[in-house]
PDB file of C-alpha atoms in Angstrom:
ATOM      1  CA  MET A   5       8.515  -9.031   2.317  1.00  0.00           C
ATOM      2  CA  ASP A   6       8.666 -12.239   3.841  1.00  0.00           C
ATOM      3  CA  LYS A   7       5.746 -13.975   5.298  1.00  0.00           C
ATOM      4  CA  ALA A   8       7.059 -12.912   9.132  1.00  0.00           C
ATOM      5  CA  GLU A   9       6.968  -9.384   7.985  1.00  0.00           C
ATOM      6  CA  ALA A  10       3.678  -9.383   6.315  1.00  0.00           C
ATOM      7  CA  ILE A  11       2.029 -10.650   9.892  1.00  0.00           C
ATOM      8  CA  LYS A  12       3.869  -7.810  11.639  1.00  0.00           C
ATOM      9  CA  GLN A  13       2.503  -5.291   9.571  1.00  0.00           C
ATOM     10  CA  ILE A  14      -1.008  -6.846   9.634  1.00  0.00           C
ATOM     11  CA  ARG A  15      -0.692  -7.245  13.486  1.00  0.00           C
ATOM     12  CA  ASP A  16       0.767  -3.646  13.904  1.00  0.00           C
ATOM     13  CA  ALA A  17      -2.055  -2.306  11.946  1.00  0.00           C
ATOM     14  CA  CYS A  18      -4.802  -4.692  13.601  1.00  0.00           C
ATOM     15  CA  ASN A  19      -3.366  -2.921  16.927  1.00  0.00           C
ATOM     16  CA  ASN A  20      -3.708   0.463  15.677  1.00  0.00           C
ATOM     17  CA  LEU A  21      -7.225  -0.066  14.462  1.00  0.00           C
ATOM     18  CA  SER A  22      -8.125  -1.235  18.281  1.00  0.00           C
ATOM     19  CA  ARG A  23      -7.011   1.847  19.619  1.00  0.00           C
ATOM     20  CA  GLU A  24      -8.802   4.107  17.497  1.00  0.00           C
ATOM     21  CA  LEU A  25     -12.235   1.631  18.135  1.00  0.00           C
ATOM     22  CA  MET A  26     -11.508   2.232  22.020  1.00  0.00           C
ATOM     23  CA  ARG A  27     -11.485   6.060  21.052  1.00  0.00           C
ATOM     24  CA  ILE A  28     -14.613   6.072  20.092  1.00  0.00           C
ATOM     25  CA  HIS A  29     -16.538   4.783  23.064  1.00  0.00           C
ATOM     26  CA  PRO A  30     -15.660   7.757  24.752  1.00  0.00           C
ATOM     27  CA  ALA A  31     -17.385  10.085  22.652  1.00  0.00           C
ATOM     28  CA  VAL A  32     -20.511   8.551  21.968  1.00  0.00           C
ATOM     29  CA  PRO A  33     -22.758   9.488  24.776  1.00  0.00           C
ATOM     30  CA  PRO A  34     -22.112  13.454  24.249  1.00  0.00           C
ATOM     31  CA  LEU A  35     -24.094  12.224  20.972  1.00  0.00           C
ATOM     32  CA  ALA A  36     -27.248  12.577  23.169  1.00  0.00           C
ATOM     33  CA  ASP A  37     -29.001  10.372  21.024  1.00  0.00           C
ATOM     34  CA  LYS A  38     -30.047   6.822  22.289  1.00  0.00           C
ATOM     35  CA  ALA A  39     -30.804   5.485  18.565  1.00  0.00           C
ATOM     36  CA  ALA A  40     -27.091   6.794  16.979  1.00  0.00           C
ATOM     37  CA  GLN A  41     -25.477   5.653  20.411  1.00  0.00           C
ATOM     38  CA  ASP A  42     -26.732   2.098  20.210  1.00  0.00           C
ATOM     39  CA  GLU A  43     -25.956   2.119  16.641  1.00  0.00           C
ATOM     40  CA  ILE A  44     -22.125   3.295  16.799  1.00  0.00           C
ATOM     41  CA  TYR A  45     -21.896   0.914  19.800  1.00  0.00           C
ATOM     42  CA  LYS A  46     -23.259  -1.884  17.750  1.00  0.00           C
ATOM     43  CA  THR A  47     -21.203  -1.237  14.762  1.00  0.00           C
ATOM     44  CA  VAL A  48     -17.974  -0.401  16.605  1.00  0.00           C
ATOM     45  CA  PHE A  49     -18.341  -4.103  18.288  1.00  0.00           C
ATOM     46  CA  GLU A  50     -19.006  -5.698  15.257  1.00  0.00           C
ATOM     47  CA  LEU A  51     -15.635  -3.760  13.746  1.00  0.00           C
ATOM     48  CA  THR A  52     -13.711  -5.168  17.000  1.00  0.00           C
ATOM     49  CA  LYS A  53     -14.827  -8.512  16.311  1.00  0.00           C
ATOM     50  CA  GLN A  54     -14.031  -8.891  13.071  1.00  0.00           C
ATOM     51  CA  VAL A  55     -10.281  -7.161  14.086  1.00  0.00           C
ATOM     52  CA  GLU A  56     -10.095  -9.973  16.420  1.00  0.00           C
ATOM     53  CA  VAL A  57     -10.791 -12.404  13.705  1.00  0.00           C
ATOM     54  CA  ILE A  58      -7.786 -11.393  11.913  1.00  0.00           C
ATOM     55  CA  LYS A  59      -5.233 -11.125  15.015  1.00  0.00           C
ATOM     56  CA  LYS A  60      -6.453 -14.694  15.667  1.00  0.00           C
ATOM     57  CA  ARG A  61      -5.968 -15.812  12.227  1.00  0.00           C
ATOM     58  CA  LEU A  62      -2.341 -14.491  12.780  1.00  0.00           C
ATOM     59  CA  ALA A  63      -1.890 -16.249  15.562  1.00  0.00           C
ATOM     60  CA  LYS A  64      -2.848 -19.839  13.749  1.00  0.00           C
ATOM     61  CA  LEU A  65      -0.447 -19.050  10.759  1.00  0.00           C
ATOM     62  CA  GLU A  66       2.548 -18.185  13.656  1.00  0.00           C
ATOM     63  CA  ALA A  67       1.575 -21.579  15.459  1.00  0.00           C
ATOM     64  CA  LYS A  68       1.644 -23.281  11.948  1.00  0.00           C
ATOM     65  CA  ASP A  69       4.969 -22.175  10.962  1.00  0.00           C
ATOM     66  CA  ASP A  70       6.455 -23.046  14.661  1.00  0.00           C
ATOM     67  CA  SER A  71       5.127 -26.483  14.261  1.00  0.00           C
ATOM     68  CA  ALA A  72       6.502 -26.674  11.186  1.00  0.00           C
ATOM     69  CA  LEU A  73       9.550 -26.877  12.865  1.00  0.00           C
ATOM     70  CA  LEU A  74       9.347 -29.535  15.398  1.00  0.00           C
TER      71      LEU A  74
END
């Protein structure tokens, strides 16, 4: 696997994680437990932030590769 393939594989996994995290939101209100809902929302937010950190790092890697070509 080369670098471009690795980046694509990681990005695809991040996109899948993001989609799955979005599926959690509509399932939280029926729990009818404010403390549990708050904790779930907080945790989903933190997970989403961490996935975005990975995606930003990938973008920096790609930009660095592109600037080397110039």
